[in-house]
Amino acid sequence: MTRHIVCAARDLPPGARKLVHLEGRPILVLNVKGEFHALLNICPHQGASLAGGILTGLVESGEPGDYRYSREGEILRCPWHGWEFDVKTGKSWCKPSRIRLKDYPVAVESGGALVEGPYVAETFPVSIDDDYVVVEVATARVAERGAAGG
């Protein structure tokens, strides 16, 4: 792991984000309610930049007409296709299916029966050292190159 200073903590207030490139990777650092998080800035769906995505919350429902909005500002929505990721874990709440017109079985299930999707955005440890935001990234492997003339 290599530690990289991203910025002074005061330069990334709550609600702000900063895109950096570390070890050849685009990494999005976010301050959500005073907690810092870092995500790989590539949506695992089709590779869009997540930097322009909206921070939103989570809508949960136990039954039709009854819903609860929670975790405001902790879910990052991809600007291309709306896939949503938990900024704390990188986990997605999406499980896409093919678009087609046909009938589907319908059931009513409690919100607790739903599970997180299988897709995960890569996350990185973030810390504050002497008021600087620091991100830890595994050192990229450098391909060995042959000697000159070889």
C-alpha angles and dihedrals in degrees: 000000000000119000118223127190107226102181144311110294090236089060092061106052123181110297094024127115136194129200114214135170114227126173089349093307128115106231126186114211115198134186107212112182091329095314118111122221133176126206133179103258094230121095107227089220102067105338102263121160109259092201092093094046124120120250107226140154138257123268114206127183133189094186140354112295093017118093140153127208114211144156093040111199094012099096119075115207118207110238093221105055106356099251109162129219132190104239091211096056106011089234120145128227091205131100105174123207131190117280110243139136111248137111121274133201111259127211136165113231132171118256089249090065092065119092135202117267122257096248122099130185112219113257132197132208114260127196140168116239116182089336095310123119109236126192123197116216129177109247111259115242112248115216112239112243127207121251117276112284092022 
